[in-house]
PDB file of C-alpha atoms and ligand atoms in Angstrom:
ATOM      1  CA  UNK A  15     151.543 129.324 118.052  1.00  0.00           C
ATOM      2  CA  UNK A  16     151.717 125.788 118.112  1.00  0.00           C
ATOM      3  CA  UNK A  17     154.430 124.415 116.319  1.00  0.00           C
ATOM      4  CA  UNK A  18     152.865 121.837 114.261  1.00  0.00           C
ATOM      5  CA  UNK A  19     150.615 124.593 113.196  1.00  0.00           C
ATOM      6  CA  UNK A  20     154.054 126.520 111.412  1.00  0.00           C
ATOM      7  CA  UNK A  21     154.821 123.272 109.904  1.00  0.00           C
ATOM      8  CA  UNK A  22     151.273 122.814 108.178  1.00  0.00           C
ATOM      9  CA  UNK A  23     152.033 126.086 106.987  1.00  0.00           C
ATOM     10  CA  UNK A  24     154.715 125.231 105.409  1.00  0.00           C
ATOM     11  CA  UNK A  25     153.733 122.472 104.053  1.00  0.00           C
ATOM     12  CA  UNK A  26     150.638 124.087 102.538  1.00  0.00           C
ATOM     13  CA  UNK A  27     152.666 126.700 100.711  1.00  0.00           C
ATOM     14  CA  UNK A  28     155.350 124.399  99.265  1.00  0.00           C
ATOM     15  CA  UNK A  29     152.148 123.034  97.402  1.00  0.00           C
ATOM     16  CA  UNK A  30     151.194 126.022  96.283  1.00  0.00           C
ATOM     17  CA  UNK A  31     154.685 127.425  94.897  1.00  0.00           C
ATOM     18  CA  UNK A  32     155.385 124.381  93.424  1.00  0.00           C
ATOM     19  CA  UNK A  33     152.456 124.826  91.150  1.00  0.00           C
ATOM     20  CA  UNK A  34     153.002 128.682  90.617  1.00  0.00           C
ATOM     21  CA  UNK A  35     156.640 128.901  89.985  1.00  0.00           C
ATOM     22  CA  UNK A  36     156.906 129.059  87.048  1.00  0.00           C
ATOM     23  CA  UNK A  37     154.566 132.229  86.691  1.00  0.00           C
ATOM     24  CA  UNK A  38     157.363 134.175  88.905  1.00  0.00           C
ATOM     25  CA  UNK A  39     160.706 132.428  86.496  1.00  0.00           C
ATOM     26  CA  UNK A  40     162.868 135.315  87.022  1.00  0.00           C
ATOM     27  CA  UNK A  41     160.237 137.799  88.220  1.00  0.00           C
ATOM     28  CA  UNK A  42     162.099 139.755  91.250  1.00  0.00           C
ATOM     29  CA  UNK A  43     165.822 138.827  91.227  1.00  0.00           C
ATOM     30  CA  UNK A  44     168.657 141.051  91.120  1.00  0.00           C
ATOM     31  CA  UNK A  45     169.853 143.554  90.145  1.00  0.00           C
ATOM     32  CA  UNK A  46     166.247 144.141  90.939  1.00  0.00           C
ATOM     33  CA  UNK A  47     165.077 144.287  94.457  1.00  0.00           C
ATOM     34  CA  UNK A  48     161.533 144.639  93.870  1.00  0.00           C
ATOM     35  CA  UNK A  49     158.427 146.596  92.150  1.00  0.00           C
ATOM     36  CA  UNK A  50     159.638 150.505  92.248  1.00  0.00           C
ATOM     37  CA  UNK A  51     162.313 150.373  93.985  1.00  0.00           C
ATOM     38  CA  UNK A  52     166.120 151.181  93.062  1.00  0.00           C
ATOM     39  CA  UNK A  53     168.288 148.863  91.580  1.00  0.00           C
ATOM     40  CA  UNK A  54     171.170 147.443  92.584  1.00  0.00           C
ATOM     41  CA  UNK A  55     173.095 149.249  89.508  1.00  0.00           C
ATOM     42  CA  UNK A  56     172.127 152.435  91.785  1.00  0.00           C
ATOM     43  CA  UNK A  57     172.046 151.477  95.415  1.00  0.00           C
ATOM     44  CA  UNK A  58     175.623 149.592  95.491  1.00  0.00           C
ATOM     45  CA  UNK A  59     174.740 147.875  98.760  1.00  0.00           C
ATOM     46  CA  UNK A  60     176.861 144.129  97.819  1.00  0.00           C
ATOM     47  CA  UNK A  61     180.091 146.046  96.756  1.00  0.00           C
ATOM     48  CA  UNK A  62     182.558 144.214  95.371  1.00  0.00           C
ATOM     49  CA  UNK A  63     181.251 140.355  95.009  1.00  0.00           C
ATOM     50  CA  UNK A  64     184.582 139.072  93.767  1.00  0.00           C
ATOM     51  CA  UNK A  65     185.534 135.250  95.676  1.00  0.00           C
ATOM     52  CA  UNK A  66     182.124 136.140  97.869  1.00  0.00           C
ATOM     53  CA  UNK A  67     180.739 132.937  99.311  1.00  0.00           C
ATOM     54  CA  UNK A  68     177.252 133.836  98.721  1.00  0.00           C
ATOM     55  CA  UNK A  69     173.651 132.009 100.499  1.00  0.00           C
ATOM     56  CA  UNK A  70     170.253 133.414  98.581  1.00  0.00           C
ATOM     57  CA  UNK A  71     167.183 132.529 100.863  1.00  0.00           C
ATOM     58  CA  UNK A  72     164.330 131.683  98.923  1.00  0.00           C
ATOM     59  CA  UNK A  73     166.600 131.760  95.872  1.00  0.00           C
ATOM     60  CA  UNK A  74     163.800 130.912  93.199  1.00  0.00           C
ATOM     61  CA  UNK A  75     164.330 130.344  89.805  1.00  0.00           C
ATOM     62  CA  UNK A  76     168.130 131.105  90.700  1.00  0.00           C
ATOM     63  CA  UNK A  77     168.251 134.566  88.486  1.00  0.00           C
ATOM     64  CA  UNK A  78     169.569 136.293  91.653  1.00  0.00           C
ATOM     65  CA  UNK A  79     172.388 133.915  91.952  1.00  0.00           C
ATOM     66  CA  UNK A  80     173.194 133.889  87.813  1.00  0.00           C
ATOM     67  CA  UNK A  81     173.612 137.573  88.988  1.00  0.00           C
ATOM     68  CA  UNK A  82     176.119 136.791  91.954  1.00  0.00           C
ATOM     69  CA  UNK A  83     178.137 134.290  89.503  1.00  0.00           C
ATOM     70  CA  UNK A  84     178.067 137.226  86.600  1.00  0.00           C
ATOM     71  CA  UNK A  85     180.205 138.967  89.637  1.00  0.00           C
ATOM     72  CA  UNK A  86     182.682 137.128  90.472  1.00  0.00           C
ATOM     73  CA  UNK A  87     181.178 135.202  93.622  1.00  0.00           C
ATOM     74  CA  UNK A  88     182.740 132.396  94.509  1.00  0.00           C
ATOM     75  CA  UNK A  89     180.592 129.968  95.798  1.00  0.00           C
ATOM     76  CA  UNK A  90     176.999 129.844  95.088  1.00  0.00           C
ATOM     77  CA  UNK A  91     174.407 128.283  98.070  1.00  0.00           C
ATOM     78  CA  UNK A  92     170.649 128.748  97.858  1.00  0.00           C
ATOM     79  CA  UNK A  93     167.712 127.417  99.762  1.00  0.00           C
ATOM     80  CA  UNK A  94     164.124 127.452  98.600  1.00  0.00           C
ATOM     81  CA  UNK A  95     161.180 125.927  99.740  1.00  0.00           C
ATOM     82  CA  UNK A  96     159.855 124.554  96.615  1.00  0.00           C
ATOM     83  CA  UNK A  97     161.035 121.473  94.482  1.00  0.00           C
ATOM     84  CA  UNK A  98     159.922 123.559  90.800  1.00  0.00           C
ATOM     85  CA  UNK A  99     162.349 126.517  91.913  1.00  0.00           C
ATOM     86  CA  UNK A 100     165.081 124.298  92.906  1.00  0.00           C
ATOM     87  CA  UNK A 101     164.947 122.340  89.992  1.00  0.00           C
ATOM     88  CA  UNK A 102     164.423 125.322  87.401  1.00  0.00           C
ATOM     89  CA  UNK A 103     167.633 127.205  88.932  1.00  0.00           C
ATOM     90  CA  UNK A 104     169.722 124.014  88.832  1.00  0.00           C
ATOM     91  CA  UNK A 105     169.046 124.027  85.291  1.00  0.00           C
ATOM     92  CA  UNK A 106     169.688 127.536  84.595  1.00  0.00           C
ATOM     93  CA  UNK A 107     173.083 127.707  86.825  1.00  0.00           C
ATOM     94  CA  UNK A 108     174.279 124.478  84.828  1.00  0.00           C
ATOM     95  CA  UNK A 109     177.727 126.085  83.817  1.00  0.00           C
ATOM     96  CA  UNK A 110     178.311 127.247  87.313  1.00  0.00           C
ATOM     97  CA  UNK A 111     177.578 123.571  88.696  1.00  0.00           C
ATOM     98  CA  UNK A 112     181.275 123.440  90.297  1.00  0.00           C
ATOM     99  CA  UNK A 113     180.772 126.210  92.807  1.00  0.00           C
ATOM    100  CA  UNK A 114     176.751 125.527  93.253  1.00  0.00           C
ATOM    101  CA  UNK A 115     174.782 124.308  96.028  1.00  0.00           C
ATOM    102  CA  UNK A 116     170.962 124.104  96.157  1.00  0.00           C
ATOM    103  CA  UNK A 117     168.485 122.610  99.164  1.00  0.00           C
ATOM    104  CA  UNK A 118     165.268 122.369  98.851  1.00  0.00           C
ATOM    105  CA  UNK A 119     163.940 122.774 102.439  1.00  0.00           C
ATOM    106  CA  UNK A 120     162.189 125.921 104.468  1.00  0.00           C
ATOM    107  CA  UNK A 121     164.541 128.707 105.386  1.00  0.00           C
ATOM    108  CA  UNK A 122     162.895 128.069 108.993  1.00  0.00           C
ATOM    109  CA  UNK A 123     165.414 125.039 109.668  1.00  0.00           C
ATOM    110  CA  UNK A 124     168.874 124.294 108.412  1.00  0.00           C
ATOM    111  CA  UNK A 125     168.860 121.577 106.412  1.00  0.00           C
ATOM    112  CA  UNK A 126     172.879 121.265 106.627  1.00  0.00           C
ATOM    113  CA  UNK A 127     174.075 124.515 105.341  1.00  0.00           C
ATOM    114  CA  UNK A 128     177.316 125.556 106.829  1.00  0.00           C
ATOM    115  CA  UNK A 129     177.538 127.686 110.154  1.00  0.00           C
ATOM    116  CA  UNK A 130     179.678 130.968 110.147  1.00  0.00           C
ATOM    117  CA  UNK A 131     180.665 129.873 106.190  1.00  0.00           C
ATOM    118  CA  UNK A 132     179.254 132.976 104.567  1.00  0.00           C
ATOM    119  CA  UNK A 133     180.596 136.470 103.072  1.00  0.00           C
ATOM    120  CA  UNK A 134     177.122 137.468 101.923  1.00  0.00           C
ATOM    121  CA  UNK A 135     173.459 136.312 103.196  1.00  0.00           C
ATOM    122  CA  UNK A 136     170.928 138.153 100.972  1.00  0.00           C
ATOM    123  CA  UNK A 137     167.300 137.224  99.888  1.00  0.00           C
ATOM    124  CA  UNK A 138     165.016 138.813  97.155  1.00  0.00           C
ATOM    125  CA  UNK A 139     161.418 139.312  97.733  1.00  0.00           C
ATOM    126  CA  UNK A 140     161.056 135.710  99.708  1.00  0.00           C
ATOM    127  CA  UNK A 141     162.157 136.495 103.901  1.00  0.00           C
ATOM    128  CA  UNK A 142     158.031 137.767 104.635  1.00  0.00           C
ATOM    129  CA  UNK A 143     157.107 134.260 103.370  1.00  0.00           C
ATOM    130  CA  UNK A 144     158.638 132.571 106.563  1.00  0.00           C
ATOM    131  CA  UNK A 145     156.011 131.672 109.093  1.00  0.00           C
ATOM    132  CA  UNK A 146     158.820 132.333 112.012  1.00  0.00           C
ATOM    133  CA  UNK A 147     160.726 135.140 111.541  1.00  0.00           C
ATOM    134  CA  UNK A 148     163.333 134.991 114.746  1.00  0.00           C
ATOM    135  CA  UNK A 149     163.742 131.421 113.957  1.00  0.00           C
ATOM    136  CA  UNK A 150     164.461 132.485 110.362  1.00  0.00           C
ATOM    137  CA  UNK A 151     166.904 135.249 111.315  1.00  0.00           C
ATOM    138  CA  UNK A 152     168.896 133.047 114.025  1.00  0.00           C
ATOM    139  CA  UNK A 153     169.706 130.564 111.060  1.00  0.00           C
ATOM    140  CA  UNK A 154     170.827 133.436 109.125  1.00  0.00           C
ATOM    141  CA  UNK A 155     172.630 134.878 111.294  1.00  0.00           C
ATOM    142  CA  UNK A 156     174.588 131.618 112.545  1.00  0.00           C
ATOM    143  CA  UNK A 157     175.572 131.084 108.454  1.00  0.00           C
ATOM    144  CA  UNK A 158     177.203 134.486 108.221  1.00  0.00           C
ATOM    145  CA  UNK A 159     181.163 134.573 108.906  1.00  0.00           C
ATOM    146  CA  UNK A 160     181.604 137.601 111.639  1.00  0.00           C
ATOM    147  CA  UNK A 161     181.608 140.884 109.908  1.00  0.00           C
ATOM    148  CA  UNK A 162     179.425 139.360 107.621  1.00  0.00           C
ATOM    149  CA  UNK A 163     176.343 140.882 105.326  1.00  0.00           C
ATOM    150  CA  UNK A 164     172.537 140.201 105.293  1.00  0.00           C
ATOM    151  CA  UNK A 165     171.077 142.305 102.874  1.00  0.00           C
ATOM    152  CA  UNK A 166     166.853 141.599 102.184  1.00  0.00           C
ATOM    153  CA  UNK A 167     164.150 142.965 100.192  1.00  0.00           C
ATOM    154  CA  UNK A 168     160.424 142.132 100.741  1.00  0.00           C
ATOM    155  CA  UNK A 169     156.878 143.788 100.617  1.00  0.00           C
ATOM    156  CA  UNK A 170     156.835 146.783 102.348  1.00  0.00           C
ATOM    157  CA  UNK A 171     154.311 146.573 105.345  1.00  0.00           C
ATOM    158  CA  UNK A 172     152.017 149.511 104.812  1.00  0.00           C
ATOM    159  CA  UNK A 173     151.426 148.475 101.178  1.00  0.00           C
ATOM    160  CA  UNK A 174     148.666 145.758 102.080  1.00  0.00           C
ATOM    161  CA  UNK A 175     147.118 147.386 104.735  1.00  0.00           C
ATOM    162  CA  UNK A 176     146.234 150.782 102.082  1.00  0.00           C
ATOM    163  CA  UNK A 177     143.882 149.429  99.014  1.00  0.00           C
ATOM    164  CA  UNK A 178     143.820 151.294  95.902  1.00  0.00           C
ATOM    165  CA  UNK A 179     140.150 152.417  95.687  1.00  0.00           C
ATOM    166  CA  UNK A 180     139.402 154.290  92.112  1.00  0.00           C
ATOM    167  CA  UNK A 181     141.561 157.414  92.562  1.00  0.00           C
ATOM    168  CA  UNK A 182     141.850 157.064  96.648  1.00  0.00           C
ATOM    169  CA  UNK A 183     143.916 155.229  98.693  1.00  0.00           C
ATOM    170  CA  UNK A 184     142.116 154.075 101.817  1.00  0.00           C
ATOM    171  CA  UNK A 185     143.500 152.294 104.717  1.00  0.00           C
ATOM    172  CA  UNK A 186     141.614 148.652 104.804  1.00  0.00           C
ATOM    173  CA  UNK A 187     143.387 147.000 107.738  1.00  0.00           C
ATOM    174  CA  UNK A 188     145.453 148.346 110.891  1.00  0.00           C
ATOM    175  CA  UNK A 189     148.780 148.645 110.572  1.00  0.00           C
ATOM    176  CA  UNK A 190     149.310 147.276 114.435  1.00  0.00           C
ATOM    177  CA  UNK A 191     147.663 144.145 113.268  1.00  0.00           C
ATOM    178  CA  UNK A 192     150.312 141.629 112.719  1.00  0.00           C
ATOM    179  CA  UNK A 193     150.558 137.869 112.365  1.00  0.00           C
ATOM    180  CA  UNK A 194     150.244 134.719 109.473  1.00  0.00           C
ATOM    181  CA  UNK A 195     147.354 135.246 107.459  1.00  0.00           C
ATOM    182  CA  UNK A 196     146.517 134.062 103.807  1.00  0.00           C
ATOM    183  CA  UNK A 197     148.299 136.764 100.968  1.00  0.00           C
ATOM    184  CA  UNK A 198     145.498 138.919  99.562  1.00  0.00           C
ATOM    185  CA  UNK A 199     146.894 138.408  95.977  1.00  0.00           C
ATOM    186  CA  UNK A 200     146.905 134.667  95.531  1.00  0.00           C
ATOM    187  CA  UNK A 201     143.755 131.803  94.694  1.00  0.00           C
ATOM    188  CA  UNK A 202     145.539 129.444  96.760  1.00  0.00           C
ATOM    189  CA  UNK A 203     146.290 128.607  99.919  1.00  0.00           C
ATOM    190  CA  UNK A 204     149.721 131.097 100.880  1.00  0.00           C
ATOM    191  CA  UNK A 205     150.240 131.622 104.165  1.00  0.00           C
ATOM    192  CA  UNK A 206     152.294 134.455 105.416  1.00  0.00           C
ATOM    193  CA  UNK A 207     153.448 136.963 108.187  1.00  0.00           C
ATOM    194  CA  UNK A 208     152.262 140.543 108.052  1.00  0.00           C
ATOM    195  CA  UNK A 209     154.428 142.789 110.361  1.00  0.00           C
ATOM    196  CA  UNK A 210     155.754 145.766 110.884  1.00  0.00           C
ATOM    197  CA  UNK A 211     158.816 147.741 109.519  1.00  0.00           C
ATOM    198  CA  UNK A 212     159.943 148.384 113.265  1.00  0.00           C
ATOM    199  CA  UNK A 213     159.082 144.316 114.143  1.00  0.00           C
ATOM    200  CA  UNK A 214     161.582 143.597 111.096  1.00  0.00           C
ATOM    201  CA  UNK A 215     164.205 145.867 112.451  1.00  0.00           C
ATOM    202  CA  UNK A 216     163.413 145.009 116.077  1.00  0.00           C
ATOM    203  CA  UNK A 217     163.776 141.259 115.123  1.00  0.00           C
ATOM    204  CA  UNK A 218     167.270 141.939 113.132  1.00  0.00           C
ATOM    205  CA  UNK A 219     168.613 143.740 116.082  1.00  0.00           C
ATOM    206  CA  UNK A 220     167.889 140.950 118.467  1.00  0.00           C
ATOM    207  CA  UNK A 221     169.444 138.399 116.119  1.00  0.00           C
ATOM    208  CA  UNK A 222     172.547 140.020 117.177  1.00  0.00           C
ATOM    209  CA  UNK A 223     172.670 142.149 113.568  1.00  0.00           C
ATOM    210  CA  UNK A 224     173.601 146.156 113.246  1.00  0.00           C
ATOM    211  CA  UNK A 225     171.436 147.596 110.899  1.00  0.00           C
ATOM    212  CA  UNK A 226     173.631 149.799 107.845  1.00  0.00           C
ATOM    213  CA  UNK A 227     170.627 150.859 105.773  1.00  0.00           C
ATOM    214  CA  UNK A 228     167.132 150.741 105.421  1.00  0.00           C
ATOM    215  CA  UNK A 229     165.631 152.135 101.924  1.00  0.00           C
ATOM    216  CA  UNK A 230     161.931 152.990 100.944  1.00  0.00           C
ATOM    217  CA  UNK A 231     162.757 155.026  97.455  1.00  0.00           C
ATOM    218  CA  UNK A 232     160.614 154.913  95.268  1.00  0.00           C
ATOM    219  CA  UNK A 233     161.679 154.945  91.464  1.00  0.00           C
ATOM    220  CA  UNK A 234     158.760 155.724  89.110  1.00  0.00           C
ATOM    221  CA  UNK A 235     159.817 155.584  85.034  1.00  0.00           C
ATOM    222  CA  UNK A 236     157.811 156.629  82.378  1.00  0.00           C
ATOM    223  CA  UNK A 237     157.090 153.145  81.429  1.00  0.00           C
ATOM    224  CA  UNK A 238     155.701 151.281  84.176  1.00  0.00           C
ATOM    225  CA  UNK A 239     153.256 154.460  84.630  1.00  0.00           C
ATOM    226  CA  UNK A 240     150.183 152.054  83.880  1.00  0.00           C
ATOM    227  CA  UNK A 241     148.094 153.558  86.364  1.00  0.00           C
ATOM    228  CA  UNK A 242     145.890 150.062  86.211  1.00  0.00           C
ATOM    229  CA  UNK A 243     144.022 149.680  89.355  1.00  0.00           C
ATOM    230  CA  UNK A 244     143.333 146.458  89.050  1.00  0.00           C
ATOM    231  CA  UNK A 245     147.383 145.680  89.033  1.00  0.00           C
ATOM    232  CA  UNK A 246     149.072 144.923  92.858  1.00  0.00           C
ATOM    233  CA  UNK A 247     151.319 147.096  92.666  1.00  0.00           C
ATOM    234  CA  UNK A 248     150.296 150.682  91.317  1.00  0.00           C
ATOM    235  CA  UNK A 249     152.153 153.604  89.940  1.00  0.00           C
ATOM    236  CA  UNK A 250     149.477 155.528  92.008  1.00  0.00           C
ATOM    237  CA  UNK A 251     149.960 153.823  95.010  1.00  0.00           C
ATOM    238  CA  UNK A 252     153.992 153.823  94.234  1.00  0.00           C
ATOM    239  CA  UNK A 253     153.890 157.730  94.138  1.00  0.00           C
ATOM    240  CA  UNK A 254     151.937 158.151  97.405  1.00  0.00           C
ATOM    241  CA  UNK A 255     153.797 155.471  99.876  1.00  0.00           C
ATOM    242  CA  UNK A 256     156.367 152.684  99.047  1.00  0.00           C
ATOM    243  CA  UNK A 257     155.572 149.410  97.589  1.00  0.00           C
ATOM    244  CA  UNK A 258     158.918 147.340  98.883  1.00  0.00           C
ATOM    245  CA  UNK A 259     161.783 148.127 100.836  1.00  0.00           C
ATOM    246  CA  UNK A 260     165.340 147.210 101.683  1.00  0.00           C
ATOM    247  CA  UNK A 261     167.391 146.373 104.515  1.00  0.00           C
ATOM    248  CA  UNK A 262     171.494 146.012 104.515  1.00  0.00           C
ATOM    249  CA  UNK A 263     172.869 144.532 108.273  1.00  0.00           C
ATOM    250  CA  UNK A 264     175.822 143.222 108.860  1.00  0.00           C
ATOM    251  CA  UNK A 265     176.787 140.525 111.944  1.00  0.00           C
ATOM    252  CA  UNK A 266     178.392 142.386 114.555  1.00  0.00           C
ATOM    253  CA  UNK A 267     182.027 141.287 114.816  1.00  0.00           C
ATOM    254  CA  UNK A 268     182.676 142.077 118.852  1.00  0.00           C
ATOM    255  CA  UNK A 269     179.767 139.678 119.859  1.00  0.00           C
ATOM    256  CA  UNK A 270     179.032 137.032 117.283  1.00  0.00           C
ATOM    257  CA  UNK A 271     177.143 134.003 118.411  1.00  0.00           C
TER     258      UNK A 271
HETATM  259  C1  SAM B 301     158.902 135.927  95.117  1.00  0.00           C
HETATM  260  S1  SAM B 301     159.826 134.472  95.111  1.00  0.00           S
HETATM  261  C2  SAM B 301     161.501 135.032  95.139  1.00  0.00           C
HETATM  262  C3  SAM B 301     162.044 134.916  93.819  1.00  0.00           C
HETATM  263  C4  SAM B 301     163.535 134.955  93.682  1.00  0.00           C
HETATM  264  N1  SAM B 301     164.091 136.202  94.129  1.00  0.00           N
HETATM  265  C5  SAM B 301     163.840 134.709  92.210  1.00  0.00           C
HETATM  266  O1  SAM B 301     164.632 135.432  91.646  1.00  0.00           O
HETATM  267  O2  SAM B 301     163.289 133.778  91.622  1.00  0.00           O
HETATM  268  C6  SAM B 301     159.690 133.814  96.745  1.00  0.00           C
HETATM  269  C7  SAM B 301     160.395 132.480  96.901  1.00  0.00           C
HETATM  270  O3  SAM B 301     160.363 132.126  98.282  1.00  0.00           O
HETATM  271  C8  SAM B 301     160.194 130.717  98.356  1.00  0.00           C
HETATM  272  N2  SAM B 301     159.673 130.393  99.700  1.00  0.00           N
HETATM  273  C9  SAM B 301     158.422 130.576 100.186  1.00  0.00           C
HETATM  274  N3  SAM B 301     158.367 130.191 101.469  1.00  0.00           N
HETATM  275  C10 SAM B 301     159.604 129.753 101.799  1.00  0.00           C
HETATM  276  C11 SAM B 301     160.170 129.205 102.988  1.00  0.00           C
HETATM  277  N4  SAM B 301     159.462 129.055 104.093  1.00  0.00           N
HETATM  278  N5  SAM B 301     161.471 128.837 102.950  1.00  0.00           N
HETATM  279  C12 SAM B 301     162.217 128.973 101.826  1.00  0.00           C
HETATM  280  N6  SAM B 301     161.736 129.489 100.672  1.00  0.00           N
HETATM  281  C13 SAM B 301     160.449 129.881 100.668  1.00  0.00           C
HETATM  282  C14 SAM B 301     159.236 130.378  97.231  1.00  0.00           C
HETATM  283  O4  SAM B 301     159.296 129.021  96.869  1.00  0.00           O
HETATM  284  C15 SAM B 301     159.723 131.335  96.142  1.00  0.00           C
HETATM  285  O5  SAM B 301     160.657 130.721  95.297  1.00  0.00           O
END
């Protein structure tokens, strides 16, 4: 795809999270990893984040990074791609200001962030928004320090391809299909990559990472049991296949690039 193409893209969904951000102020950021699944307070995949130099892709509102500060981290970098998110989580990480550093900018380029800097690369619910995922992951993977972590959370791939109809699920798209198309969900223009579980770990792999863990738990509690169709993500749908998942890699130490 052309590149000019990506970059319209981009451009095109800046505009739109600008306007929407502050419907998702805090919405999926740690310990949270996303709708239904585990928590951090269960899964345990940071460890110990004491004097971590931590980078949050797509850090949002900057909840996830409140979290890493909360933790001991010791330096806190974030990139998102919208000017709203960057501003709202400079504002709420005002006490942490000494040890905080925010671009704006996609996480498809490196707008100056340090190369082989980082303890911990992680990103909540935002790495199936990039329009280029091996771009993506060769940035990421250049910021980690050898031995380094990447841990992500996103969408898990089967969940828009199977649509909640009344009581059945049926599947509404192949799950080969892959590439940028518009997000179901959204009124406005939001471009973004559908793929596949194995193109995500395929990807990671060629990046040079080694994968630690991949999760697709599910965690139903008695009070999210809506059961409301109309809702994206369904307790029915939940308890049949999973909504998100999780992957922990770290950068292999023998051959780091
Ligand atoms: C669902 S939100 C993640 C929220 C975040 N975990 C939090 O706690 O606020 C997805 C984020 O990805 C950002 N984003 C979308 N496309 C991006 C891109 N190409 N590069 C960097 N950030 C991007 C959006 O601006 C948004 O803040």
């Amino acid at each position: 795809m052309l590149e000019s193409i990506k970059e319209d893209y981009i451009l095109s969904n800046k505009k739109s999270w600008d306007e929407v951000a502050p419907r998702f102020f805090g919405r999926t950021a740690l310990p949270i990893y996303g709708p239904f699944l585990p928590t951090e307070n269960e899964l345990n995949l940071f460890g110990d984040l004491s004097d971590k130099k931590v980078l949050e892709i797509g850090c949002g509102s900057g909840h996830s990074l409140k979290y890493m500060a909360s933790h001991g981290a010791s330096e806190l970098w974030g990139i998102d791609l919208s000017n709203t998110q960057i501003e709202t989580a400079r504002d709420l990480l005002t006490d942490f200001k000494t040890k905080l550093n925010l671009f704006q900018g996609a996480m498809e380029n490196n707008p100056g962030i340090p190369i082989k800097y980082f303890d911990i690369v992680y990103s909540i619910y935002a790495i199936g928004w990039t329009v280029d995922l091996r771009r993506t992951l060769q940035h990421l993977y250049s910021y980690l320090k050898p031995g380094g972590t990447f841990i992500f959370s996103w969408e898990h791939p089967l969940h828009n391809r199977i649509r909640q109809k009344g009581e059945q699920l049926v599947v509404d798209k192949s799950y080969h299909e892959e590439g940028l198309q518009q997000c179901e969900p959204w009124d406005k223009p939001a471009i973004m990559n559908q793929l596949k579980l194995s193109t995500y770990i395929n990807e990671l792999i060629q990046a040079g990472f080694q994968i630690e863990k991949v999760v697709e738990d599910v965690v139903i509690q008695e009070e999210i049991n809506s059961g409301d169709p109309t809702v994206w993500y369904t307790y029915k749908k939940a308890s049949l296949i999973p909504p998100a998942f999780i992957i922990k890699c770290t950068k292999n130490t023998e051959w780091s690039r």
